[in-house]
């Protein structure tokens, strides 16, 4: 079955828990995914990242789940996750070891794909550490893609080579369903901004069945991570809103990274805003047009728009400045005739009608803030 027709939605253990994972936590995350309403909003994958296995393979060369962290094994955990109507994701690596020094899948691709299929895995994040220098990255992703596609189970391949070796040029051809093309996100505004700005030119390579993964969300972390390198003090709610809006607008998979067992109301409102999710999940996944307002090299504001399947347009206004800032869009840049037509605008965060406008719309934005609207073409 074809997978990733739309950007995948889910939760991943890494941003908050890193090495500190176990069966109870993953089950509680699955419970929270359902009870909080995230599942109803469309999130479906529960993904265990690095640090789940024993340090060595068994005598048959198979990967083994750490018996202390996962005493009932991965099959039982997969069954539990499936019983909640969710899908189960795991992690391995192109190289000889994973980034945190557990066994990688190099030269074991088909054996590991078989193991994952037996356990009931639906998604594999596939990292890029410890790649033998003589091995070719694209070939190694092709190999795992082939192994998964022939494992007897639908397993989504989530590549993670951080944009190295010009990922965008070859990743779609390997069979991967999504791919990281940035280094790791950390819980700070600077990281949100750096990733968003670095990915604007790469959007044209992403689309259905192979999306550009801008990395797992930091929404709702507020500086809480078991990994001090990721923690970094956290962000404000306003900044998390802008982060979520950018990732949604840019068709990124949305893999939640906070502790979903204890989200505050702001976090829930961000992650479950159906109107913003609809922009991300639009079936056509059009590349947004980016209009930058850079002044003398300094990042100021960006406006993005993209056509949606039903004839509407999504427009995002983003303020990258450290102070309040205005930005605007001229509708003729979107294709609107200068006479006879206007745009009816609806604010997707405030959930309020902004009226019909002709020619242009100007948005006043707080520092690091955004405005997300859905626009409908109207005849005047
Ligand atoms: C990095 C990857 C992170 C996380 C980590 C685990 O390479 O980008 O998302 O998976 O490895 O060690």
mmCIF file of C-alpha atoms in Angstrom, residues 44-351:
data_model
loop_
_atom_site.group_PDB
_atom_site.id
_atom_site.type_symbol
_atom_site.label_atom_id
_atom_site.label_comp_id
_atom_site.label_asym_id
_atom_site.label_seq_id
_atom_site.Cartn_x
_atom_site.Cartn_y
_atom_site.Cartn_z
ATOM 1 C CA UNK A 44 -1.090 8.087 14.353
ATOM 2 C CA UNK A 45 2.564 7.028 14.762
ATOM 3 C CA UNK A 46 4.201 6.285 18.119
ATOM 4 C CA UNK A 47 7.922 6.144 17.345
ATOM 5 C CA UNK A 48 10.722 4.857 19.578
ATOM 6 C CA UNK A 49 13.983 6.544 18.640
ATOM 7 C CA UNK A 50 17.574 5.475 19.428
ATOM 8 C CA UNK A 51 18.643 3.493 22.549
ATOM 9 C CA UNK A 52 16.022 0.726 22.536
ATOM 10 C CA UNK A 53 18.238 -2.295 21.825
ATOM 11 C CA UNK A 54 20.965 -4.312 23.519
ATOM 12 C CA UNK A 55 24.486 -3.180 22.735
ATOM 13 C CA UNK A 56 25.116 -6.314 20.639
ATOM 14 C CA UNK A 57 23.134 -8.533 18.260
ATOM 15 C CA UNK A 58 22.269 -12.083 19.349
ATOM 16 C CA UNK A 59 24.043 -15.217 18.116
ATOM 17 C CA UNK A 60 21.833 -15.278 14.999
ATOM 18 C CA UNK A 61 22.754 -11.718 14.123
ATOM 19 C CA UNK A 62 19.332 -10.393 15.142
ATOM 20 C CA UNK A 63 18.644 -7.126 16.919
ATOM 21 C CA UNK A 64 17.389 -7.638 20.478
ATOM 22 C CA UNK A 65 15.271 -5.234 22.510
ATOM 23 C CA UNK A 66 16.913 -4.261 25.825
ATOM 24 C CA UNK A 67 15.182 -6.614 28.318
ATOM 25 C CA UNK A 68 15.397 -4.098 31.150
ATOM 26 C CA UNK A 69 13.780 -1.275 29.210
ATOM 27 C CA UNK A 70 11.356 -3.479 27.260
ATOM 28 C CA UNK A 71 10.769 -6.613 29.385
ATOM 29 C CA UNK A 72 7.917 -7.921 27.216
ATOM 30 C CA UNK A 73 9.701 -7.363 23.935
ATOM 31 C CA UNK A 74 8.729 -5.331 20.910
ATOM 32 C CA UNK A 75 6.013 -7.580 19.535
ATOM 33 C CA UNK A 76 3.938 -7.145 22.712
ATOM 34 C CA UNK A 77 4.487 -3.394 22.618
ATOM 35 C CA UNK A 78 3.470 -3.269 18.954
ATOM 36 C CA UNK A 79 0.310 -5.224 19.805
ATOM 37 C CA UNK A 80 -0.519 -2.737 22.548
ATOM 38 C CA UNK A 81 -0.016 0.251 20.247
ATOM 39 C CA UNK A 82 -2.075 -1.391 17.502
ATOM 40 C CA UNK A 83 -4.855 -2.185 19.989
ATOM 41 C CA UNK A 84 -5.223 1.577 20.462
ATOM 42 C CA UNK A 85 -5.688 2.044 16.733
ATOM 43 C CA UNK A 86 -2.208 3.569 16.396
ATOM 44 C CA UNK A 87 0.896 2.652 14.392
ATOM 45 C CA UNK A 88 4.297 1.658 15.721
ATOM 46 C CA UNK A 89 7.621 3.188 14.696
ATOM 47 C CA UNK A 90 11.196 2.223 15.475
ATOM 48 C CA UNK A 91 14.706 3.410 14.732
ATOM 49 C CA UNK A 92 17.884 2.071 13.180
ATOM 50 C CA UNK A 93 20.860 3.389 11.276
ATOM 51 C CA UNK A 94 22.567 3.078 7.892
ATOM 52 C CA UNK A 95 25.967 2.564 9.573
ATOM 53 C CA UNK A 96 27.605 -0.103 11.697
ATOM 54 C CA UNK A 97 26.367 1.573 14.910
ATOM 55 C CA UNK A 98 23.541 4.011 15.673
ATOM 56 C CA UNK A 99 24.329 7.579 16.701
ATOM 57 C CA UNK A 100 24.137 6.561 20.381
ATOM 58 C CA UNK A 101 26.351 3.495 19.757
ATOM 59 C CA UNK A 102 23.862 0.629 19.506
ATOM 60 C CA UNK A 103 24.030 -1.866 16.598
ATOM 61 C CA UNK A 104 23.270 -0.323 13.195
ATOM 62 C CA UNK A 105 21.794 -2.109 10.182
ATOM 63 C CA UNK A 106 24.795 -1.926 7.819
ATOM 64 C CA UNK A 107 25.008 -5.290 6.033
ATOM 65 C CA UNK A 108 22.003 -6.530 8.067
ATOM 66 C CA UNK A 109 19.330 -4.594 6.179
ATOM 67 C CA UNK A 110 17.253 -7.574 5.065
ATOM 68 C CA UNK A 111 17.589 -9.407 8.399
ATOM 69 C CA UNK A 112 16.515 -6.296 10.291
ATOM 70 C CA UNK A 113 13.611 -5.561 7.946
ATOM 71 C CA UNK A 114 12.433 -9.123 8.572
ATOM 72 C CA UNK A 115 12.722 -8.629 12.341
ATOM 73 C CA UNK A 116 10.824 -5.336 12.210
ATOM 74 C CA UNK A 117 8.084 -6.936 10.110
ATOM 75 C CA UNK A 118 7.791 -9.828 12.593
ATOM 76 C CA UNK A 119 7.478 -7.390 15.474
ATOM 77 C CA UNK A 120 4.696 -5.461 13.715
ATOM 78 C CA UNK A 121 6.634 -2.283 13.013
ATOM 79 C CA UNK A 122 4.932 0.253 10.688
ATOM 80 C CA UNK A 123 7.597 2.971 10.434
ATOM 81 C CA UNK A 124 11.384 3.007 10.487
ATOM 82 C CA UNK A 125 13.462 6.099 11.173
ATOM 83 C CA UNK A 126 16.804 5.436 9.532
ATOM 84 C CA UNK A 127 19.785 7.500 10.683
ATOM 85 C CA UNK A 128 23.215 8.194 9.126
ATOM 86 C CA UNK A 129 25.890 7.715 11.814
ATOM 87 C CA UNK A 130 28.872 5.329 11.507
ATOM 88 C CA UNK A 131 28.495 4.903 7.760
ATOM 89 C CA UNK A 132 31.575 3.114 6.447
ATOM 90 C CA UNK A 133 33.495 5.664 4.400
ATOM 91 C CA UNK A 134 33.638 3.365 1.387
ATOM 92 C CA UNK A 135 29.843 2.838 1.358
ATOM 93 C CA UNK A 136 27.618 5.071 -0.762
ATOM 94 C CA UNK A 137 24.778 6.759 1.181
ATOM 95 C CA UNK A 138 22.125 6.630 -1.567
ATOM 96 C CA UNK A 139 22.843 2.921 -2.093
ATOM 97 C CA UNK A 140 22.378 2.218 1.610
ATOM 98 C CA UNK A 141 18.994 3.972 1.645
ATOM 99 C CA UNK A 142 18.025 2.074 -1.506
ATOM 100 C CA UNK A 143 19.001 -1.159 0.216
ATOM 101 C CA UNK A 144 16.843 -0.575 3.294
ATOM 102 C CA UNK A 145 13.969 0.675 1.128
ATOM 103 C CA UNK A 146 14.119 -2.551 -0.872
ATOM 104 C CA UNK A 147 14.354 -4.659 2.288
ATOM 105 C CA UNK A 148 11.302 -2.965 3.837
ATOM 106 C CA UNK A 149 9.271 -3.091 0.630
ATOM 107 C CA UNK A 150 9.883 -6.827 0.488
ATOM 108 C CA UNK A 151 9.394 -7.562 4.178
ATOM 109 C CA UNK A 152 5.756 -8.582 3.770
ATOM 110 C CA UNK A 153 4.579 -5.560 5.773
ATOM 111 C CA UNK A 154 3.916 -1.909 4.957
ATOM 112 C CA UNK A 155 6.766 -0.095 6.710
ATOM 113 C CA UNK A 156 7.259 3.605 6.097
ATOM 114 C CA UNK A 157 10.901 4.618 5.607
ATOM 115 C CA UNK A 158 11.820 7.862 7.369
ATOM 116 C CA UNK A 159 15.354 8.766 6.244
ATOM 117 C CA UNK A 160 17.518 10.892 8.504
ATOM 118 C CA UNK A 161 20.785 11.939 6.874
ATOM 119 C CA UNK A 162 20.526 15.600 7.864
ATOM 120 C CA UNK A 163 20.780 16.936 4.290
ATOM 121 C CA UNK A 164 24.287 15.467 3.860
ATOM 122 C CA UNK A 165 25.463 14.456 0.382
ATOM 123 C CA UNK A 166 22.761 16.616 -1.252
ATOM 124 C CA UNK A 167 19.887 14.451 0.005
ATOM 125 C CA UNK A 168 17.216 16.243 -1.979
ATOM 126 C CA UNK A 169 18.829 15.197 -5.281
ATOM 127 C CA UNK A 170 18.445 11.471 -4.729
ATOM 128 C CA UNK A 171 16.271 10.635 -1.728
ATOM 129 C CA UNK A 172 12.935 10.365 -3.557
ATOM 130 C CA UNK A 173 14.457 7.892 -5.986
ATOM 131 C CA UNK A 174 15.524 5.555 -3.156
ATOM 132 C CA UNK A 175 11.966 4.747 -2.062
ATOM 133 C CA UNK A 176 12.090 6.675 1.255
ATOM 134 C CA UNK A 177 8.794 8.304 2.311
ATOM 135 C CA UNK A 178 10.217 11.281 4.199
ATOM 136 C CA UNK A 179 13.686 12.646 4.806
ATOM 137 C CA UNK A 180 15.426 14.980 7.189
ATOM 138 C CA UNK A 181 17.387 17.599 5.328
ATOM 139 C CA UNK A 182 18.619 19.556 8.342
ATOM 140 C CA UNK A 183 20.720 18.957 11.415
ATOM 141 C CA UNK A 184 18.946 18.275 14.716
ATOM 142 C CA UNK A 185 16.401 20.693 16.137
ATOM 143 C CA UNK A 186 16.905 21.977 19.695
ATOM 144 C CA UNK A 187 14.367 23.680 21.957
ATOM 145 C CA UNK A 188 15.084 27.322 21.087
ATOM 146 C CA UNK A 189 13.698 30.054 18.818
ATOM 147 C CA UNK A 190 17.050 30.289 17.017
ATOM 148 C CA UNK A 191 16.764 26.646 16.003
ATOM 149 C CA UNK A 192 13.203 27.103 14.667
ATOM 150 C CA UNK A 193 14.294 30.104 12.640
ATOM 151 C CA UNK A 194 17.503 28.513 11.298
ATOM 152 C CA UNK A 195 15.692 25.380 10.142
ATOM 153 C CA UNK A 196 12.796 27.252 8.546
ATOM 154 C CA UNK A 197 15.064 29.646 6.668
ATOM 155 C CA UNK A 198 17.385 26.844 5.513
ATOM 156 C CA UNK A 199 14.493 24.784 4.117
ATOM 157 C CA UNK A 200 12.651 27.433 2.101
ATOM 158 C CA UNK A 201 14.583 26.724 -1.095
ATOM 159 C CA UNK A 202 14.300 22.970 -0.652
ATOM 160 C CA UNK A 203 10.513 22.820 -0.642
ATOM 161 C CA UNK A 204 10.301 22.186 -4.357
ATOM 162 C CA UNK A 205 11.830 18.732 -3.906
ATOM 163 C CA UNK A 206 9.186 17.533 -1.436
ATOM 164 C CA UNK A 207 5.726 16.197 -2.175
ATOM 165 C CA UNK A 208 3.386 13.249 -1.742
ATOM 166 C CA UNK A 209 5.141 9.942 -0.947
ATOM 167 C CA UNK A 210 8.424 11.682 -0.048
ATOM 168 C CA UNK A 211 8.204 14.687 2.271
ATOM 169 C CA UNK A 212 10.937 16.966 3.577
ATOM 170 C CA UNK A 213 11.022 16.359 7.335
ATOM 171 C CA UNK A 214 12.087 19.604 9.029
ATOM 172 C CA UNK A 215 12.654 17.547 12.211
ATOM 173 C CA UNK A 216 10.505 16.641 15.169
ATOM 174 C CA UNK A 217 8.455 19.383 16.791
ATOM 175 C CA UNK A 218 9.602 21.131 19.940
ATOM 176 C CA UNK A 219 6.080 22.550 20.544
ATOM 177 C CA UNK A 220 5.199 22.263 24.233
ATOM 178 C CA UNK A 221 8.641 21.255 25.500
ATOM 179 C CA UNK A 222 9.266 24.553 27.344
ATOM 180 C CA UNK A 223 12.883 23.573 27.999
ATOM 181 C CA UNK A 224 12.055 20.135 29.421
ATOM 182 C CA UNK A 225 14.252 17.437 27.947
ATOM 183 C CA UNK A 226 16.278 14.611 29.451
ATOM 184 C CA UNK A 227 18.924 15.625 26.911
ATOM 185 C CA UNK A 228 20.723 18.818 27.963
ATOM 186 C CA UNK A 229 21.912 19.460 24.406
ATOM 187 C CA UNK A 230 18.254 19.711 23.281
ATOM 188 C CA UNK A 231 16.815 21.539 26.336
ATOM 189 C CA UNK A 232 18.261 25.062 25.656
ATOM 190 C CA UNK A 233 15.766 27.007 27.747
ATOM 191 C CA UNK A 234 12.713 26.416 25.573
ATOM 192 C CA UNK A 235 10.452 28.845 23.726
ATOM 193 C CA UNK A 236 7.355 30.946 24.359
ATOM 194 C CA UNK A 237 3.888 29.806 23.341
ATOM 195 C CA UNK A 238 3.944 32.457 20.595
ATOM 196 C CA UNK A 239 7.169 30.960 19.220
ATOM 197 C CA UNK A 240 5.758 27.418 19.324
ATOM 198 C CA UNK A 241 2.732 28.664 17.359
ATOM 199 C CA UNK A 242 4.996 30.140 14.701
ATOM 200 C CA UNK A 243 7.049 26.917 14.615
ATOM 201 C CA UNK A 244 3.937 24.778 14.110
ATOM 202 C CA UNK A 245 2.588 27.163 11.455
ATOM 203 C CA UNK A 246 5.862 27.098 9.496
ATOM 204 C CA UNK A 247 6.101 23.291 9.577
ATOM 205 C CA UNK A 248 2.426 23.029 8.547
ATOM 206 C CA UNK A 249 2.793 25.540 5.730
ATOM 207 C CA UNK A 250 5.965 23.866 4.459
ATOM 208 C CA UNK A 251 4.362 20.385 4.273
ATOM 209 C CA UNK A 252 6.669 18.858 6.880
ATOM 210 C CA UNK A 253 5.734 15.654 8.693
ATOM 211 C CA UNK A 254 4.559 16.672 12.175
ATOM 212 C CA UNK A 255 6.186 14.387 14.729
ATOM 213 C CA UNK A 256 5.472 15.695 18.221
ATOM 214 C CA UNK A 257 8.486 15.834 20.545
ATOM 215 C CA UNK A 258 7.051 16.995 23.882
ATOM 216 C CA UNK A 259 5.783 14.807 26.728
ATOM 217 C CA UNK A 260 2.215 14.243 25.526
ATOM 218 C CA UNK A 261 1.232 12.840 28.942
ATOM 219 C CA UNK A 262 1.423 16.321 30.454
ATOM 220 C CA UNK A 263 0.638 18.926 27.793
ATOM 221 C CA UNK A 264 -0.693 22.287 28.947
ATOM 222 C CA UNK A 265 -3.753 23.834 27.289
ATOM 223 C CA UNK A 266 -1.685 26.048 24.984
ATOM 224 C CA UNK A 267 0.220 23.037 23.679
ATOM 225 C CA UNK A 268 -2.996 21.122 23.063
ATOM 226 C CA UNK A 269 -4.525 24.099 21.269
ATOM 227 C CA UNK A 270 -1.489 24.363 18.991
ATOM 228 C CA UNK A 271 -1.070 20.689 18.157
ATOM 229 C CA UNK A 272 -4.782 20.113 17.648
ATOM 230 C CA UNK A 273 -5.715 23.217 15.690
ATOM 231 C CA UNK A 274 -7.712 21.467 12.936
ATOM 232 C CA UNK A 275 -7.500 24.408 10.546
ATOM 233 C CA UNK A 276 -3.706 24.517 10.688
ATOM 234 C CA UNK A 277 -3.511 20.725 10.420
ATOM 235 C CA UNK A 278 -5.717 20.918 7.315
ATOM 236 C CA UNK A 279 -3.171 23.251 5.699
ATOM 237 C CA UNK A 280 -0.456 20.670 6.390
ATOM 238 C CA UNK A 281 -2.576 17.732 5.284
ATOM 239 C CA UNK A 282 -3.926 19.282 2.082
ATOM 240 C CA UNK A 283 -4.004 16.458 -0.415
ATOM 241 C CA UNK A 284 -2.139 18.376 -3.123
ATOM 242 C CA UNK A 285 0.807 19.362 -0.866
ATOM 243 C CA UNK A 286 1.725 22.294 -3.107
ATOM 244 C CA UNK A 287 5.103 23.940 -2.620
ATOM 245 C CA UNK A 288 4.543 27.311 -0.923
ATOM 246 C CA UNK A 289 5.708 30.415 -2.765
ATOM 247 C CA UNK A 290 8.010 32.349 -0.437
ATOM 248 C CA UNK A 291 8.172 36.150 -0.486
ATOM 249 C CA UNK A 292 11.058 37.312 1.668
ATOM 250 C CA UNK A 293 11.422 40.730 3.157
ATOM 251 C CA UNK A 294 15.101 40.588 3.976
ATOM 252 C CA UNK A 295 16.637 43.990 4.710
ATOM 253 C CA UNK A 296 20.390 44.267 4.287
ATOM 254 C CA UNK A 297 20.960 40.621 5.002
ATOM 255 C CA UNK A 298 18.929 40.648 8.226
ATOM 256 C CA UNK A 299 15.985 38.270 8.356
ATOM 257 C CA UNK A 300 12.876 40.296 8.895
ATOM 258 C CA UNK A 301 9.616 38.809 7.673
ATOM 259 C CA UNK A 302 8.460 36.147 5.266
ATOM 260 C CA UNK A 303 5.123 35.635 3.603
ATOM 261 C CA UNK A 304 4.215 32.276 2.115
ATOM 262 C CA UNK A 305 1.179 31.169 0.188
ATOM 263 C CA UNK A 306 0.056 27.941 -1.402
ATOM 264 C CA UNK A 307 -3.017 26.838 -3.340
ATOM 265 C CA UNK A 308 -5.248 24.324 -1.591
ATOM 266 C CA UNK A 309 -7.219 21.518 -3.147
ATOM 267 C CA UNK A 310 -10.648 23.234 -2.865
ATOM 268 C CA UNK A 311 -9.613 26.502 -4.552
ATOM 269 C CA UNK A 312 -8.749 28.348 -1.326
ATOM 270 C CA UNK A 313 -5.248 29.583 -0.504
ATOM 271 C CA UNK A 314 -3.241 29.280 2.687
ATOM 272 C CA UNK A 315 -1.257 32.410 3.505
ATOM 273 C CA UNK A 316 1.267 32.599 6.328
ATOM 274 C CA UNK A 317 2.884 35.818 7.563
ATOM 275 C CA UNK A 318 5.969 35.177 9.708
ATOM 276 C CA UNK A 319 7.962 37.674 11.731
ATOM 277 C CA UNK A 320 11.554 36.549 12.303
ATOM 278 C CA UNK A 321 12.508 39.853 13.976
ATOM 279 C CA UNK A 322 13.161 40.266 17.682
ATOM 280 C CA UNK A 323 10.688 43.173 17.754
ATOM 281 C CA UNK A 324 7.160 43.848 16.504
ATOM 282 C CA UNK A 325 7.010 44.057 12.742
ATOM 283 C CA UNK A 326 4.549 44.495 9.918
ATOM 284 C CA UNK A 327 4.428 42.571 6.696
ATOM 285 C CA UNK A 328 2.048 42.423 3.769
ATOM 286 C CA UNK A 329 1.056 40.552 0.666
ATOM 287 C CA UNK A 330 -0.015 41.981 -2.648
ATOM 288 C CA UNK A 331 -2.748 39.773 -4.028
ATOM 289 C CA UNK A 332 -1.590 40.290 -7.607
ATOM 290 C CA UNK A 333 1.533 38.281 -6.656
ATOM 291 C CA UNK A 334 -0.806 35.369 -5.966
ATOM 292 C CA UNK A 335 -2.547 35.750 -9.312
ATOM 293 C CA UNK A 336 -5.591 37.824 -8.300
ATOM 294 C CA UNK A 337 -6.788 40.368 -10.898
ATOM 295 C CA UNK A 338 -6.404 43.967 -9.719
ATOM 296 C CA UNK A 339 -10.094 44.715 -10.325
ATOM 297 C CA UNK A 340 -13.330 42.866 -9.763
ATOM 298 C CA UNK A 341 -12.082 40.257 -7.265
ATOM 299 C CA UNK A 342 -11.071 40.154 -3.642
ATOM 300 C CA UNK A 343 -9.991 37.693 -0.981
ATOM 301 C CA UNK A 344 -12.140 36.765 1.981
ATOM 302 C CA UNK A 345 -9.698 36.082 4.809
ATOM 303 C CA UNK A 346 -10.138 33.841 7.832
ATOM 304 C CA UNK A 347 -7.640 33.918 10.731
ATOM 305 C CA UNK A 348 -6.841 30.287 11.581
ATOM 306 C CA UNK A 349 -5.402 30.895 15.063
ATOM 307 C CA UNK A 350 -7.980 33.420 16.289
ATOM 308 C CA UNK A 351 -10.701 31.598 14.336
#
